[in-house]
PDB file of C-alpha atoms in Angstrom:
ATOM      1  CA  MET A 757    -113.167  82.955 -53.355  1.00 67.00           C
ATOM      2  CA  ALA A 758    -111.465  81.104 -50.532  1.00 75.00           C
ATOM      3  CA  PHE A 759    -111.299  82.186 -46.891  1.00 78.00           C
ATOM      4  CA  SER A 760    -108.485  81.464 -44.495  1.00 82.00           C
ATOM      5  CA  ALA A 761    -109.191  79.779 -41.157  1.00 84.00           C
ATOM      6  CA  ASP A 762    -108.974  83.141 -39.350  1.00 84.00           C
ATOM      7  CA  GLU A 763    -111.329  84.773 -41.844  1.00 84.00           C
ATOM      8  CA  LEU A 764    -113.805  81.932 -41.424  1.00 85.00           C
ATOM      9  CA  ARG A 765    -113.766  82.396 -37.638  1.00 86.00           C
ATOM     10  CA  VAL A 766    -114.469  86.129 -38.088  1.00 86.00           C
ATOM     11  CA  LEU A 767    -117.235  85.357 -40.541  1.00 84.00           C
ATOM     12  CA  ARG A 768    -118.768  82.790 -38.188  1.00 87.00           C
ATOM     13  CA  ARG A 769    -118.722  85.292 -35.285  1.00 85.00           C
ATOM     14  CA  ALA A 770    -120.295  87.988 -37.484  1.00 85.00           C
ATOM     15  CA  LEU A 771    -123.056  85.646 -38.599  1.00 85.00           C
ATOM     16  CA  ALA A 772    -123.693  84.502 -35.027  1.00 85.00           C
ATOM     17  CA  THR A 773    -123.968  88.145 -33.952  1.00 84.00           C
ATOM     18  CA  ALA A 774    -126.363  88.859 -36.814  1.00 84.00           C
ATOM     19  CA  LEU A 775    -128.583  85.958 -35.774  1.00 85.00           C
ATOM     20  CA  HIS A 776    -128.365  86.623 -32.038  1.00 85.00           C
ATOM     21  CA  PRO A 777    -127.678  90.335 -31.554  1.00 85.00           C
ATOM     22  CA  ALA A 778    -125.204  91.050 -28.804  1.00 82.00           C
ATOM     23  CA  PRO A 779    -122.740  93.851 -28.168  1.00 85.00           C
ATOM     24  CA  LEU A 780    -119.510  93.360 -30.114  1.00 81.00           C
ATOM     25  CA  ARG A 781    -116.082  93.726 -28.636  1.00 87.00           C
ATOM     26  CA  GLU A 782    -113.823  96.276 -30.285  1.00 89.00           C
ATOM     27  CA  GLU A 783    -111.525  93.481 -31.452  1.00 89.00           C
ATOM     28  CA  ASP A 784    -114.457  91.738 -33.214  1.00 86.00           C
ATOM     29  CA  VAL A 785    -115.404  94.968 -34.955  1.00 86.00           C
ATOM     30  CA  ARG A 786    -111.819  95.435 -36.210  1.00 89.00           C
ATOM     31  CA  ASP A 787    -111.727  91.828 -37.418  1.00 88.00           C
ATOM     32  CA  CYS A 788    -114.999  92.317 -39.302  1.00 87.00           C
ATOM     33  CA  LEU A 789    -113.695  95.515 -40.910  1.00 89.00           C
ATOM     34  CA  ARG A 790    -110.483  93.738 -41.991  1.00 89.00           C
ATOM     35  CA  LEU A 791    -112.524  90.893 -43.452  1.00 88.00           C
ATOM     36  CA  THR A 792    -114.707  93.402 -45.317  1.00 88.00           C
ATOM     37  CA  GLU A 793    -111.616  95.076 -46.760  1.00 90.00           C
ATOM     38  CA  SER A 794    -110.217  91.693 -47.813  1.00 87.00           C
ATOM     39  CA  VAL A 795    -113.454  90.721 -49.541  1.00 88.00           C
ATOM     40  CA  ASP A 796    -113.659  94.124 -51.268  1.00 90.00           C
ATOM     41  CA  GLU A 797    -110.070  93.771 -52.483  1.00 90.00           C
ATOM     42  CA  ALA A 798    -110.792  90.257 -53.788  1.00 88.00           C
ATOM     43  CA  VAL A 799    -113.823  91.567 -55.687  1.00 89.00           C
ATOM     44  CA  ARG A 800    -111.773  94.420 -57.182  1.00 92.00           C
ATOM     45  CA  GLU A 801    -109.008  91.981 -58.165  1.00 91.00           C
ATOM     46  CA  ALA A 802    -111.559  89.672 -59.813  1.00 87.00           C
ATOM     47  CA  GLY A 803    -112.874  92.653 -61.785  1.00 88.00           C
ATOM     48  CA  ARG A 804    -109.361  93.613 -62.883  1.00 91.00           C
ATOM     49  CA  LEU A 805    -108.618  90.027 -63.896  1.00 88.00           C
ATOM     50  CA  ARG A 806    -111.858  89.822 -65.880  1.00 87.00           C
ATOM     51  CA  ALA A 807    -111.106  93.105 -67.660  1.00 89.00           C
ATOM     52  CA  PHE A 808    -107.598  91.892 -68.500  1.00 89.00           C
ATOM     53  CA  LEU A 809    -108.957  88.590 -69.820  1.00 88.00           C
ATOM     54  CA  LEU A 810    -111.529  90.340 -72.009  1.00 88.00           C
ATOM     55  CA  ASP A 811    -108.929  92.798 -73.356  1.00 90.00           C
ATOM     56  CA  ASP A 812    -106.588  89.899 -74.110  1.00 89.00           C
ATOM     57  CA  LEU A 813    -109.438  88.056 -75.828  1.00 89.00           C
ATOM     58  CA  ALA A 814    -110.143  91.116 -78.019  1.00 89.00           C
ATOM     59  CA  ARG A 815    -106.451  91.390 -78.983  1.00 89.00           C
ATOM     60  CA  TYR A 816    -106.329  87.728 -79.985  1.00 88.00           C
ATOM     61  CA  ARG A 817    -109.607  88.083 -81.909  1.00 88.00           C
ATOM     62  CA  GLU A 818    -108.191  91.034 -83.866  1.00 88.00           C
ATOM     63  CA  ALA A 819    -105.093  89.000 -84.766  1.00 86.00           C
ATOM     64  CA  LEU A 820    -107.100  86.108 -86.223  1.00 84.00           C
ATOM     65  CA  PRO A 821    -106.518  83.777 -88.080  1.00 82.00           C
ATOM     66  CA  GLY A 822    -102.877  83.785 -86.996  1.00 82.00           C
ATOM     67  CA  SER A 823    -103.786  83.572 -83.307  1.00 83.00           C
ATOM     68  CA  LEU A 824    -106.367  80.814 -83.643  1.00 86.00           C
ATOM     69  CA  GLY A 825    -105.000  78.511 -80.924  1.00 86.00           C
ATOM     70  CA  GLY A 826    -104.571  81.270 -78.369  1.00 88.00           C
ATOM     71  CA  TYR A 827    -107.942  82.825 -79.182  1.00 89.00           C
ATOM     72  CA  LEU A 828    -109.833  79.561 -78.775  1.00 91.00           C
ATOM     73  CA  GLU A 829    -108.102  78.838 -75.455  1.00 91.00           C
ATOM     74  CA  LEU A 830    -108.808  82.341 -74.103  1.00 90.00           C
ATOM     75  CA  LEU A 831    -112.417  82.140 -75.239  1.00 91.00           C
ATOM     76  CA  ARG A 832    -112.836  78.802 -73.437  1.00 91.00           C
ATOM     77  CA  GLU A 833    -111.400  80.362 -70.251  1.00 89.00           C
ATOM     78  CA  ALA A 834    -113.685  83.370 -70.574  1.00 89.00           C
ATOM     79  CA  LEU A 835    -116.741  81.161 -71.109  1.00 90.00           C
ATOM     80  CA  ALA A 836    -115.805  79.104 -68.049  1.00 88.00           C
ATOM     81  CA  ALA A 837    -115.646  82.362 -66.057  1.00 85.00           C
ATOM     82  CA  GLY A 838    -119.207  83.296 -67.083  1.00 86.00           C
ATOM     83  CA  TYR A 839    -118.509  85.423 -70.176  1.00 88.00           C
ATOM     84  CA  ASP A 840    -121.382  85.794 -72.642  1.00 89.00           C
ATOM     85  CA  PRO A 841    -119.973  85.738 -76.185  1.00 91.00           C
ATOM     86  CA  ASP A 842    -120.718  88.875 -78.150  1.00 89.00           C
ATOM     87  CA  ALA A 843    -121.373  89.428 -81.860  1.00 90.00           C
ATOM     88  CA  ASP A 844    -117.643  89.831 -82.592  1.00 90.00           C
ATOM     89  CA  ASP A 845    -116.890  86.427 -81.081  1.00 90.00           C
ATOM     90  CA  LEU A 846    -119.677  84.764 -83.058  1.00 91.00           C
ATOM     91  CA  ALA A 847    -118.523  86.408 -86.295  1.00 91.00           C
ATOM     92  CA  ALA A 848    -114.908  85.355 -85.702  1.00 91.00           C
ATOM     93  CA  LEU A 849    -115.938  81.777 -84.950  1.00 91.00           C
ATOM     94  CA  ARG A 850    -118.161  81.638 -88.041  1.00 91.00           C
ATOM     95  CA  ALA A 851    -115.202  82.714 -90.157  1.00 90.00           C
ATOM     96  CA  LEU A 852    -113.091  79.936 -88.578  1.00 89.00           C
ATOM     97  CA  ARG A 853    -115.698  77.162 -88.555  1.00 88.00           C
ATOM     98  CA  ARG A 854    -113.618  74.993 -90.896  1.00 91.00           C
ATOM     99  CA  ASN A 855    -111.467  74.293 -87.865  1.00 91.00           C
ATOM    100  CA  PRO A 856    -113.175  71.540 -85.809  1.00 92.00           C
ATOM    101  CA  ALA A 857    -112.319  73.194 -82.476  1.00 91.00           C
ATOM    102  CA  ALA A 858    -113.708  76.528 -83.686  1.00 91.00           C
ATOM    103  CA  ALA A 859    -116.859  74.836 -85.003  1.00 92.00           C
ATOM    104  CA  GLU A 860    -117.421  73.122 -81.635  1.00 93.00           C
ATOM    105  CA  LEU A 861    -116.875  76.398 -79.798  1.00 92.00           C
ATOM    106  CA  LEU A 862    -119.199  78.207 -82.229  1.00 92.00           C
ATOM    107  CA  ALA A 863    -122.030  75.797 -81.409  1.00 93.00           C
ATOM    108  CA  ARG A 864    -121.461  76.329 -77.682  1.00 93.00           C
ATOM    109  CA  CYS A 865    -121.282  80.113 -78.057  1.00 92.00           C
ATOM    110  CA  GLN A 866    -124.474  80.245 -80.121  1.00 93.00           C
ATOM    111  CA  VAL A 867    -126.352  78.420 -77.361  1.00 92.00           C
ATOM    112  CA  LEU A 868    -124.919  80.756 -74.695  1.00 92.00           C
ATOM    113  CA  ALA A 869    -125.656  83.887 -76.749  1.00 90.00           C
ATOM    114  CA  GLU A 870    -129.235  82.739 -77.340  1.00 91.00           C
ATOM    115  CA  ARG A 871    -129.742  82.088 -73.611  1.00 91.00           C
ATOM    116  CA  SER A 872    -128.327  85.507 -72.810  1.00 89.00           C
ATOM    117  CA  VAL A 873    -130.652  87.241 -75.274  1.00 89.00           C
ATOM    118  CA  ARG A 874    -133.680  85.312 -73.988  1.00 90.00           C
ATOM    119  CA  ALA A 875    -132.792  86.221 -70.388  1.00 89.00           C
ATOM    120  CA  ARG A 876    -132.478  89.919 -71.291  1.00 88.00           C
ATOM    121  CA  LEU A 877    -135.798  89.857 -73.147  1.00 89.00           C
ATOM    122  CA  ALA A 878    -137.467  88.139 -70.203  1.00 88.00           C
ATOM    123  CA  ARG A 879    -136.141  90.823 -67.836  1.00 88.00           C
ATOM    124  CA  VAL A 880    -137.386  93.581 -70.133  1.00 86.00           C
ATOM    125  CA  SER A 881    -140.821  92.007 -70.546  1.00 82.00           C
ATOM    126  CA  GLN A 882    -141.142  91.491 -66.787  1.00 83.00           C
ATOM    127  CA  ALA A 883    -140.250  95.113 -66.182  1.00 79.00           C
ATOM    128  CA  THR A 884    -142.853  96.360 -68.669  1.00 78.00           C
ATOM    129  CA  ALA A 885    -145.634  93.809 -68.023  1.00 69.00           C
ATOM    130  CA  PRO A 886    -148.712  95.118 -66.219  1.00 66.00           C
ATOM    131  CA  ALA A 887    -149.081  93.857 -62.696  1.00 59.00           C
ATOM    132  CA  ALA A 888    -151.677  91.149 -62.155  1.00 57.00           C
ATOM    133  CA  PRO A 889    -154.484  92.038 -59.770  1.00 54.00           C
ATOM    134  CA  SER A 890    -153.688  90.911 -56.284  1.00 52.00           C
ATOM    135  CA  ALA A 891    -155.791  88.455 -54.331  1.00 50.00           C
ATOM    136  CA  SER A 892    -156.829  91.191 -51.897  1.00 47.00           C
ATOM    137  CA  ARG A 893    -158.221  93.271 -54.765  1.00 49.00           C
ATOM    138  CA  ALA A 894    -160.200  90.298 -56.061  1.00 48.00           C
ATOM    139  CA  ARG A 895    -161.775  89.850 -52.616  1.00 46.00           C
ATOM    140  CA  LEU A 896    -162.751  93.520 -52.488  1.00 45.00           C
ATOM    141  CA  LEU A 897    -164.706  93.167 -55.727  1.00 48.00           C
ATOM    142  CA  ALA A 898    -166.761  90.354 -54.176  1.00 47.00           C
ATOM    143  CA  LEU A 899    -167.809  92.306 -51.060  1.00 44.00           C
ATOM    144  CA  PRO A 900    -171.559  92.943 -50.605  1.00 49.00           C
ATOM    145  CA  GLY A 901    -172.500  96.177 -52.308  1.00 48.00           C
ATOM    146  CA  GLY A 902    -169.405  96.043 -54.475  1.00 48.00           C
ATOM    147  CA  ARG A 903    -169.190  95.133 -58.105  1.00 51.00           C
ATOM    148  CA  ALA A 904    -169.129  91.384 -58.767  1.00 52.00           C
ATOM    149  CA  ALA A 905    -166.405  89.995 -60.969  1.00 50.00           C
ATOM    150  CA  GLY A 906    -168.861  89.239 -63.814  1.00 55.00           C
ATOM    151  CA  ASP A 907    -170.640  92.635 -63.792  1.00 57.00           C
ATOM    152  CA  GLU A 908    -169.795  94.872 -66.675  1.00 59.00           C
ATOM    153  CA  PRO A 909    -169.125  98.499 -65.800  1.00 58.00           C
ATOM    154  CA  LYS A 910    -171.732 100.953 -67.099  1.00 62.00           C
ATOM    155  CA  PRO A 911    -170.477 103.016 -69.993  1.00 61.00           C
ATOM    156  CA  THR A 912    -169.895 106.652 -69.172  1.00 61.00           C
ATOM    157  CA  PRO A 913    -171.967 109.137 -71.155  1.00 58.00           C
ATOM    158  CA  PRO A 914    -170.050 110.797 -73.939  1.00 55.00           C
ATOM    159  CA  THR A 915    -168.655 114.202 -73.060  1.00 58.00           C
ATOM    160  CA  PRO A 916    -169.187 117.149 -75.370  1.00 57.00           C
ATOM    161  CA  ALA A 917    -166.475 117.325 -77.970  1.00 59.00           C
ATOM    162  CA  GLU A 918    -163.651 119.558 -76.881  1.00 64.00           C
ATOM    163  CA  ARG A 919    -161.994 121.893 -79.281  1.00 68.00           C
ATOM    164  CA  PRO A 920    -159.026 120.073 -80.798  1.00 74.00           C
ATOM    165  CA  VAL A 921    -155.577 121.447 -80.214  1.00 76.00           C
ATOM    166  CA  PRO A 922    -154.353 123.116 -83.395  1.00 73.00           C
ATOM    167  CA  LYS A 923    -151.285 121.869 -85.163  1.00 75.00           C
ATOM    168  CA  PRO A 924    -148.265 124.169 -85.195  1.00 73.00           C
ATOM    169  CA  SER A 925    -148.743 124.712 -88.921  1.00 70.00           C
ATOM    170  CA  GLU A 926    -152.321 125.878 -88.260  1.00 72.00           C
ATOM    171  CA  ALA A 927    -151.418 128.163 -85.372  1.00 70.00           C
ATOM    172  CA  PHE A 928    -148.381 129.620 -87.120  1.00 72.00           C
ATOM    173  CA  PRO A 929    -149.012 129.600 -90.881  1.00 69.00           C
ATOM    174  CA  PRO A 930    -145.935 129.861 -93.079  1.00 72.00           C
ATOM    175  CA  ARG A 931    -144.888 133.382 -94.023  1.00 74.00           C
ATOM    176  CA  ARG A 932    -145.476 134.401 -97.547  1.00 75.00           C
ATOM    177  CA  ARG A 933    -142.567 136.121 -99.219  1.00 75.00           C
ATOM    178  CA  PRO A 934    -143.435 139.524-100.607  1.00 77.00           C
ATOM    179  CA  VAL A 935    -143.665 139.684-104.371  1.00 77.00           C
ATOM    180  CA  PRO A 936    -140.960 141.972-105.721  1.00 78.00           C
ATOM    181  CA  PRO A 937    -142.187 144.893-107.834  1.00 75.00           C
ATOM    182  CA  PRO A 938    -141.842 144.460-111.586  1.00 72.00           C
ATOM    183  CA  PRO A 939    -138.723 145.886-113.250  1.00 75.00           C
ATOM    184  CA  PRO A 940    -138.969 149.533-114.369  1.00 72.00           C
ATOM    185  CA  GLU A 941    -139.150 148.598-118.091  1.00 71.00           C
ATOM    186  CA  GLU A 942    -142.353 146.676-117.613  1.00 60.00           C
ATOM    187  CA  ARG A 943    -144.133 149.425-115.716  1.00 58.00           C
ATOM    188  CA  VAL A 944    -146.907 151.048-117.617  1.00 59.00           C
ATOM    189  CA  ALA A 945    -146.999 154.832-117.593  1.00 59.00           C
ATOM    190  CA  GLY A 946    -150.403 156.052-116.952  1.00 52.00           C
TER     191      GLY A 946
END
């Protein structure tokens, strides 16, 4: 994203005001709002351009092998823009690996896809990992009268066994179907 000279002046004034708070003139406020709108529009346009590029890439991928040259060029552009190749891209490149350009791009995409997967797994494991005890907690354990780090906690006495919760099949046994009476011929007169 590139800023014009006027936009840079507005940005510089806004940053100076953020660092050294002072009342803003109405003109400065309007300039900041215009700059915000310009940045928002640039972000929206970048999103639209990215969506168009990815849609175009999918169309070229579906037209393979006839669109090989165009597909490889679009994929290179997408990778340069930060695109992580997906399974469809890897499958298409594997099918085209006889072509030296496709084979080179396949190797690059495999590395990028592996990095992407590792990064996602790292984020998931960080989100689910238990928090390490903080330094302040460790100091509290070492206070006089507190439990030392090496002391084992005393086991709690076992509690009397509670009645287990019944399974649904135990609480609600299956209904037995009534046995139909025997046919009249088999009845014994008596």
